[in-house]
Short mmCIF file of C-alpha atoms in Angstrom, two decimals:
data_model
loop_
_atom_site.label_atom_id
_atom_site.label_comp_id
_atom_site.label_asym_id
_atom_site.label_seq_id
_atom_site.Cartn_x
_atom_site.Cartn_y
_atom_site.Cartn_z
CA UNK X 1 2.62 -29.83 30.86
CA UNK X 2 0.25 -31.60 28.86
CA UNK X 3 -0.34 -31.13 25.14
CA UNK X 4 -3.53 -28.70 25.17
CA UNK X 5 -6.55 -28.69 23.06
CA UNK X 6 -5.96 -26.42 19.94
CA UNK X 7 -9.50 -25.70 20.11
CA UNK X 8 -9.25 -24.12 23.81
CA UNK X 9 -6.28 -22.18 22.31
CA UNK X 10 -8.48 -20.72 19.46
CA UNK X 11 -10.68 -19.78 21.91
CA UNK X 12 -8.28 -17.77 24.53
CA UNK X 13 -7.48 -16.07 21.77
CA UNK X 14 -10.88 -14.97 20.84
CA UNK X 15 -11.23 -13.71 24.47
CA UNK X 16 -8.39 -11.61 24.01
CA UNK X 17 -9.58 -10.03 20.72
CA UNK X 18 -12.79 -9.84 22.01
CA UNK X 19 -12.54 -8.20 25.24
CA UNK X 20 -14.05 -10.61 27.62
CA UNK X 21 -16.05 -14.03 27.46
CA UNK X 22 -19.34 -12.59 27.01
CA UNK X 23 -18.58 -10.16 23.78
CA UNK X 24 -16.42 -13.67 22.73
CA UNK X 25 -19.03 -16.10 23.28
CA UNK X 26 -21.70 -14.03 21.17
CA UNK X 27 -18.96 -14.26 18.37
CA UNK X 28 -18.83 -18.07 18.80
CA UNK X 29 -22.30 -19.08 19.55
CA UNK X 30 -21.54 -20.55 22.93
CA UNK X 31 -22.08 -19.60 26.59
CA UNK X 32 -19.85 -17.30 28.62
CA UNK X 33 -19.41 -20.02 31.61
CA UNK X 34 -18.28 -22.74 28.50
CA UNK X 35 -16.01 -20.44 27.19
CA UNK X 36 -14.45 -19.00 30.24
CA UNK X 37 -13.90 -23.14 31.34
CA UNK X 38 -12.03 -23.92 28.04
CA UNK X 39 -9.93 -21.14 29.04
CA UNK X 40 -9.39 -22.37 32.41
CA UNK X 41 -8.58 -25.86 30.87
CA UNK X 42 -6.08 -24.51 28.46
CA UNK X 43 -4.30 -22.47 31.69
CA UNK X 44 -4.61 -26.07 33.74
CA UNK X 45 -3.01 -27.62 30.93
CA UNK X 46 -0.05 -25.18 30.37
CA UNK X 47 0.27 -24.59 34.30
CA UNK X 48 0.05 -20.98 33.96
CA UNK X 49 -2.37 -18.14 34.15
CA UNK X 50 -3.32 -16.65 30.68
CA UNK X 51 -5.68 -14.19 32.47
CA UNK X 52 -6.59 -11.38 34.93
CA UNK X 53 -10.12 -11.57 35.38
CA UNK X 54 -12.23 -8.79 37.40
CA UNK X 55 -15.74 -7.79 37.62
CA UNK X 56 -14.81 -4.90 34.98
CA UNK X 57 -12.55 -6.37 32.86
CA UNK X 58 -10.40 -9.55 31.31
CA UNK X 59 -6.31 -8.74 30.15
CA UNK X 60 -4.07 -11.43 29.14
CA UNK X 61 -1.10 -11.64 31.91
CA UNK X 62 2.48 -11.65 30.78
CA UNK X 63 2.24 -15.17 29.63
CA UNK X 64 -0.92 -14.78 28.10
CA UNK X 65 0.35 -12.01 25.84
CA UNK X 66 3.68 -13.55 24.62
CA UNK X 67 1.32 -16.66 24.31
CA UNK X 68 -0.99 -15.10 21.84
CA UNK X 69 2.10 -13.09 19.88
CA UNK X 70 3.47 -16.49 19.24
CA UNK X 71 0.20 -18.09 18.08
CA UNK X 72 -1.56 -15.13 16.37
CA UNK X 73 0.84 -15.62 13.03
CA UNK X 74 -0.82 -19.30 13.05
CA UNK X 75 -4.23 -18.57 13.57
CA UNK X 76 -4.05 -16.14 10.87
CA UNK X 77 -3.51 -18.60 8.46
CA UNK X 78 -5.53 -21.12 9.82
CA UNK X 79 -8.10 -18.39 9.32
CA UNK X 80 -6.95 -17.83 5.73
CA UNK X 81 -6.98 -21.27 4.86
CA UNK X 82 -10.69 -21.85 5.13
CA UNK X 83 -11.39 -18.33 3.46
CA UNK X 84 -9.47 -20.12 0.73
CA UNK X 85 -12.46 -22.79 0.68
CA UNK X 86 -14.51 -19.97 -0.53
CA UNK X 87 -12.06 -19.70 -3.76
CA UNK X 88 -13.77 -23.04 -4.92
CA UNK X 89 -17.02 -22.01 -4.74
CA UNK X 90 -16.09 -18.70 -6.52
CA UNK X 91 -16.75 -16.49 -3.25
CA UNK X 92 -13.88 -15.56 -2.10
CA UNK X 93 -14.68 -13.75 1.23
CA UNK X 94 -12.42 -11.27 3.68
CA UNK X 95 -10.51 -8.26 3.76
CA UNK X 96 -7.75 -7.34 1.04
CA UNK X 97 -5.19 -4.91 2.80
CA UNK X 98 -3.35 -2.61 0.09
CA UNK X 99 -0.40 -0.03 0.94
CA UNK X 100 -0.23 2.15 -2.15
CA UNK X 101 1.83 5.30 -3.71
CA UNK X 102 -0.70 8.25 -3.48
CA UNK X 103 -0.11 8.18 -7.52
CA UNK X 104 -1.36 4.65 -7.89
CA UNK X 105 -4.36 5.52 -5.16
CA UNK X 106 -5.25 8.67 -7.17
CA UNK X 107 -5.02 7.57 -10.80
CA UNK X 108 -4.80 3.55 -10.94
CA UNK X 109 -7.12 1.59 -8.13
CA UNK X 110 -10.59 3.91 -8.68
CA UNK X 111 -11.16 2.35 -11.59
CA UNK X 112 -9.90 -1.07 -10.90
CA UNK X 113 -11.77 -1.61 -7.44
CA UNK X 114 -14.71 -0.31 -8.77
CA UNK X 115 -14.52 -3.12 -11.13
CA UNK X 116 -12.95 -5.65 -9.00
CA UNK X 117 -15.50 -5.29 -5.90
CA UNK X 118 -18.52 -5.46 -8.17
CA UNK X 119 -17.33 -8.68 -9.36
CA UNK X 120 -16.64 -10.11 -5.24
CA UNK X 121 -18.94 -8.13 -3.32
CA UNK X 122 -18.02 -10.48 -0.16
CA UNK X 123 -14.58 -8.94 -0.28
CA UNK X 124 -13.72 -5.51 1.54
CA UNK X 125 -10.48 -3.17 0.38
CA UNK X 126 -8.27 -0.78 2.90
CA UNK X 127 -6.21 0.84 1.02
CA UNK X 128 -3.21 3.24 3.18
CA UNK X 129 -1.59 5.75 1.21
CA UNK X 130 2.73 5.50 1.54
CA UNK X 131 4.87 6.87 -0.61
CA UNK X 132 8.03 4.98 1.38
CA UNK X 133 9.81 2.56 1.24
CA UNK X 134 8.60 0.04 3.98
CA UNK X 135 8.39 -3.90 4.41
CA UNK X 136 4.48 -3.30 3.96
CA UNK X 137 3.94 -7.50 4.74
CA UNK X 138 5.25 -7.22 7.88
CA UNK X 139 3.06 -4.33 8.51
CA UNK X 140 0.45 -6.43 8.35
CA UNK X 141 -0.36 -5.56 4.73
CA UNK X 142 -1.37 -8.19 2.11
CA UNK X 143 0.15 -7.13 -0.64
CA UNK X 144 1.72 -3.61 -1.92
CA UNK X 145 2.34 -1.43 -5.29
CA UNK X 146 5.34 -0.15 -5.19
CA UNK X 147 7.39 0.58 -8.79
CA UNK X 148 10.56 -1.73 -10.19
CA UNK X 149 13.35 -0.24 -8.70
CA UNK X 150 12.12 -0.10 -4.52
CA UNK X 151 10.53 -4.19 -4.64
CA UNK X 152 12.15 -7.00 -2.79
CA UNK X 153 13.67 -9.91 -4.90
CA UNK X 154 11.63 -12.32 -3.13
CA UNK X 155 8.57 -10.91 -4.24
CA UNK X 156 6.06 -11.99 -7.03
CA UNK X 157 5.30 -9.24 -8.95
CA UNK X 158 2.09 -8.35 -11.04
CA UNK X 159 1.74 -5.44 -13.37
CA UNK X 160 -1.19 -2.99 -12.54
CA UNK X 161 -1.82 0.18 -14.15
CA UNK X 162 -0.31 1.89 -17.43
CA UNK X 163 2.90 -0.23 -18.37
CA UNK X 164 4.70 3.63 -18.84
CA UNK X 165 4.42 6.60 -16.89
CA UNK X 166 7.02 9.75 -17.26
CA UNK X 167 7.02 12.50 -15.35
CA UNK X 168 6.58 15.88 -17.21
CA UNK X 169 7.78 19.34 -16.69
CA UNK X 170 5.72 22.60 -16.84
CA UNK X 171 5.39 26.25 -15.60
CA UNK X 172 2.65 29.14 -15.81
CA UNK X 173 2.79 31.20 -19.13
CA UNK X 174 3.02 34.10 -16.64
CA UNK X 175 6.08 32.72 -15.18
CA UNK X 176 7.55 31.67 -18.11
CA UNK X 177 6.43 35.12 -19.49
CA UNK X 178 8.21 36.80 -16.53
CA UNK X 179 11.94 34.48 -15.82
CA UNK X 180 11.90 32.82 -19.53
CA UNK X 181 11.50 29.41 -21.07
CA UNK X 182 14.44 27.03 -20.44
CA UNK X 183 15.65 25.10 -23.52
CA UNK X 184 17.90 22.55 -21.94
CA UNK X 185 17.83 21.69 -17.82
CA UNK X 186 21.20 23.01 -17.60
CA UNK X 187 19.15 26.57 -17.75
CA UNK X 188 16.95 25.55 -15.21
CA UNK X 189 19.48 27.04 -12.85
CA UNK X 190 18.57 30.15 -11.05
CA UNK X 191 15.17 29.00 -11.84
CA UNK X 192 12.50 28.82 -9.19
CA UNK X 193 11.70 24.89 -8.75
CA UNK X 194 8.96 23.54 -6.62
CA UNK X 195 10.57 20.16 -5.11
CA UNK X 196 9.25 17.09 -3.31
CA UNK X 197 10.33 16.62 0.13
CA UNK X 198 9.96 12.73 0.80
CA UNK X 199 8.12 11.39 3.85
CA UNK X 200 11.46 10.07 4.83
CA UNK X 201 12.70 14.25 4.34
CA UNK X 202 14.64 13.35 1.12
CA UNK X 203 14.23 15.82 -1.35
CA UNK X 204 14.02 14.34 -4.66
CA UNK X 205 15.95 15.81 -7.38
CA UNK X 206 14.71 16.44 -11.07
CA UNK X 207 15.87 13.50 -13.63
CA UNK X 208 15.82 14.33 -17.13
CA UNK X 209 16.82 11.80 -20.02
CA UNK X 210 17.57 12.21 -23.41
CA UNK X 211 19.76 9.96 -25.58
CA UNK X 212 20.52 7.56 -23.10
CA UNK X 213 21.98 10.76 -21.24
CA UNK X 214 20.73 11.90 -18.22
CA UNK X 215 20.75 14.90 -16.11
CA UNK X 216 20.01 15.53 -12.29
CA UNK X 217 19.14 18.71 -10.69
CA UNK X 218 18.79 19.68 -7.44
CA UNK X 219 15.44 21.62 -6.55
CA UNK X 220 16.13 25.19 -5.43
CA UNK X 221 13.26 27.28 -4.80
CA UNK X 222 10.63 28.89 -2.33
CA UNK X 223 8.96 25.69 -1.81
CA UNK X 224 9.37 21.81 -1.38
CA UNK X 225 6.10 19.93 0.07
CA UNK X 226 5.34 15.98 -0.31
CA UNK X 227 1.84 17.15 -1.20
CA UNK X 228 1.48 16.75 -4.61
CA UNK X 229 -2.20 19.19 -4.71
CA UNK X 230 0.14 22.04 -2.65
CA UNK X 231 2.93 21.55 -5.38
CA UNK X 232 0.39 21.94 -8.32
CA UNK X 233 -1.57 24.60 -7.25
CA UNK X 234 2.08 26.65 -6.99
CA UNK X 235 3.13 26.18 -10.23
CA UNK X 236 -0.43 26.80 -11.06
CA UNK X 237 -0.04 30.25 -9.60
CA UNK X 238 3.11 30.94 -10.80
CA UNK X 239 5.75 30.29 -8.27
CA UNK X 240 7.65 27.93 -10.44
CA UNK X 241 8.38 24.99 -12.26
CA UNK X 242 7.05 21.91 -11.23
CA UNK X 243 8.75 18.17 -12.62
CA UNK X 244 5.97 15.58 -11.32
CA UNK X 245 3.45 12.81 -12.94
CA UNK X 246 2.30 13.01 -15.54
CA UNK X 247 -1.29 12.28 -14.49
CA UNK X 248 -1.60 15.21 -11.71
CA UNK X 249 -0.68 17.52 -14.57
CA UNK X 250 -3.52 16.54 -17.30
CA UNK X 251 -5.70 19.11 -16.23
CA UNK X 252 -4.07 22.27 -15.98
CA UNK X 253 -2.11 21.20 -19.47
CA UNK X 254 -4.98 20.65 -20.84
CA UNK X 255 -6.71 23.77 -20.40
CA UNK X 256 -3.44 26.01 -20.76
CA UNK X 257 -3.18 27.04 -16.84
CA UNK X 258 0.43 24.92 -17.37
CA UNK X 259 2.97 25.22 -20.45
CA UNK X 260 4.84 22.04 -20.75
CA UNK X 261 8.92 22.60 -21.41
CA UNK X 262 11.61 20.81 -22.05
CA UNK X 263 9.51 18.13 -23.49
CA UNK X 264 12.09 16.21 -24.99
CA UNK X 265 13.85 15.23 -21.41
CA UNK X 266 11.34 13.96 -20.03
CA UNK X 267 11.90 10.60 -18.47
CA UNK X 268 9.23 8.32 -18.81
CA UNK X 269 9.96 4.44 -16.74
CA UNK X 270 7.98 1.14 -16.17
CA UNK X 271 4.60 1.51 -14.69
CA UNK X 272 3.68 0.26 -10.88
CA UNK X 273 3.32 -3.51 -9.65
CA UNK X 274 1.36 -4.83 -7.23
CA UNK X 275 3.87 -7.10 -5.20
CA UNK X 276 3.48 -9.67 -2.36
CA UNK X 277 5.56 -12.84 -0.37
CA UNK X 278 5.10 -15.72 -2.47
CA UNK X 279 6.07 -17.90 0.49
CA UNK X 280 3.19 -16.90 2.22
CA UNK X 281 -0.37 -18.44 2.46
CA UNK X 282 -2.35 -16.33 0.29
CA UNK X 283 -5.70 -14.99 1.65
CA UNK X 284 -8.74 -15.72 -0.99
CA UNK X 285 -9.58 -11.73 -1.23
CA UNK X 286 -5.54 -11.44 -2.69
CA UNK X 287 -5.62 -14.15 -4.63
CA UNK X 288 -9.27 -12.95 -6.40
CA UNK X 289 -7.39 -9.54 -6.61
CA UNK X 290 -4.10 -11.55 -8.36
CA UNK X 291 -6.88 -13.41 -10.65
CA UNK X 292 -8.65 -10.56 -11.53
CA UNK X 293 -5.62 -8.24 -12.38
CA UNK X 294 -4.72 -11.18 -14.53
CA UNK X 295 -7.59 -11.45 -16.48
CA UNK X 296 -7.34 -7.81 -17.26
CA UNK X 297 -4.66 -9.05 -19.72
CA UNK X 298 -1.51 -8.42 -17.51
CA UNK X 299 1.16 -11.06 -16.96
CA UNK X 300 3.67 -11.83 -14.07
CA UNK X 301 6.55 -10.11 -13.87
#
């Protein structure tokens, strides 16, 4: 086998992603017939076929795709490393992927990105809503927010956000009206309580501090959802009390559709972090996003 051209690699691989030579070749500025021999050099060099090709269509074989699994880590960052020539002309350029809590999505990035993509407008944000807990770089993610106690030790860590969040308690006045107003959460038994069923179909359980004491109860009650808008809207209407952030209860406390209780247990705890491998190359859109979040007068955790 002789050692092939790593230019005639780059370029099966574009086929592949592509589709076929023509869409590739468009891509590349280059004919079909040079592209499809570069191909046909790199499968003379290897000694083995790294396509089907028909009239219709062009599929990597066997080869071909455990052949482009293996290289398509590399050409990633070969493909990061010259976005990362647009860092020293201040352009970073590229896609910044984001897996997010739906807390952080609703309440923290809006006002952020809006910020941060007027500032790069060559940079594009996907941002996936996940409330696990999932190893979002090798999901192909760039980076992740995730809070203190679910990151990975090998992780760098940047603050984003408020630096304390707690989550509050509340109920109707007509429920409270109807079942009474508990004092302590050892009355909250008996009591209607909306809970949170997890993606993973944990139910999470209401944690209330006080004193460096703290208390966990179980949610019973007619409902448990993982959508925090269903969960509102309940307690809202009077099916029970609700133990949630914070920030989806502003609103209806606000304007007296929710009375706050127990106010004096409620746990507050460090605010969110954006977190990715610090091993890894890091893709200019990320590190603009690191910069940027820096700048905003946050420091490294």
């Amino acid at each position: 086998m002789r050692q092939p051209n790593l230019s005639d690699v780059a370029l099966f691989a574009a086929v592949v992603e592509a589709g076929g030579f023509r869409a590739a070749a468009q891509t590349r500025g280059m004919s079909a017939s040079s592209l499809s021999d570069c191909v046909r050099r790199l499968e003379g060099d290897l000694g083995l076929r790294l396509l089907n090709r028909t009239t219709r269509s062009v599929t990597p074989t066997t080869a071909g795709e455990r052949l482009l699994e293996r290289l398509r880590p590399a050409l990633e960052e070969i493909h990061a490393a010259f976005n990362d020539l647009d860092d020293e002309s201040q352009r970073p350029v590229g896609t910044l992927k984001l897996n997010v809590p739906v807390p952080v999505a609703r309440f923290v990035l809006p006002d952020l990105l809006s910020r941060f993509l007027k500032l790069y407008p060559a940079v594009n944000v996907e941002v996936v809503m996940d409330n696990t807990f999932i190893d979002v770089i090798a999901a192909g993610y760039d980076a992740g927010v995730r809070y203190e106690e679910s990151l990975a030790k090998d992780m760098i860590a940047i603050p984003i956000g408020p630096r304390r969040q707690r989550f509050v308690a509340a109920a109707a006045p007509a429920y409270l009206d109807a079942h009474g107003t508990p004092r302590h959460p050892g009355e909250l038994t008996g009591h209607q309580l909306l809970g949170h069923r997890f993606e993973s179909g944990k139910l999470g359980v209401f944690e209330f501090e006080k004193d460096g004491r703290t208390l966990r109860v179980p949610p019973q009650g007619q409902l448990a959802t993982s959508s925090h808008d269903l969960k509102t809207s309940a307690a809202i209407n009077g099916l029970g009390i609700i133990y949630t952030f914070e920030d989806f209860l502003r609103e209806p406390l606000a304007d007296g559709r929710l009375t706050p209780i127990l106010e004096d247990w409620w746990q507050s705890f460090d605010g969110p972090f954006l977190y990715y491998h610090g091993r890894r190359h890091m893709p200019s859109p990320l590190r603009a996003f690191v910069d940027f979040l820096k700048a905003e007068g946050r420091e490294p955790a």
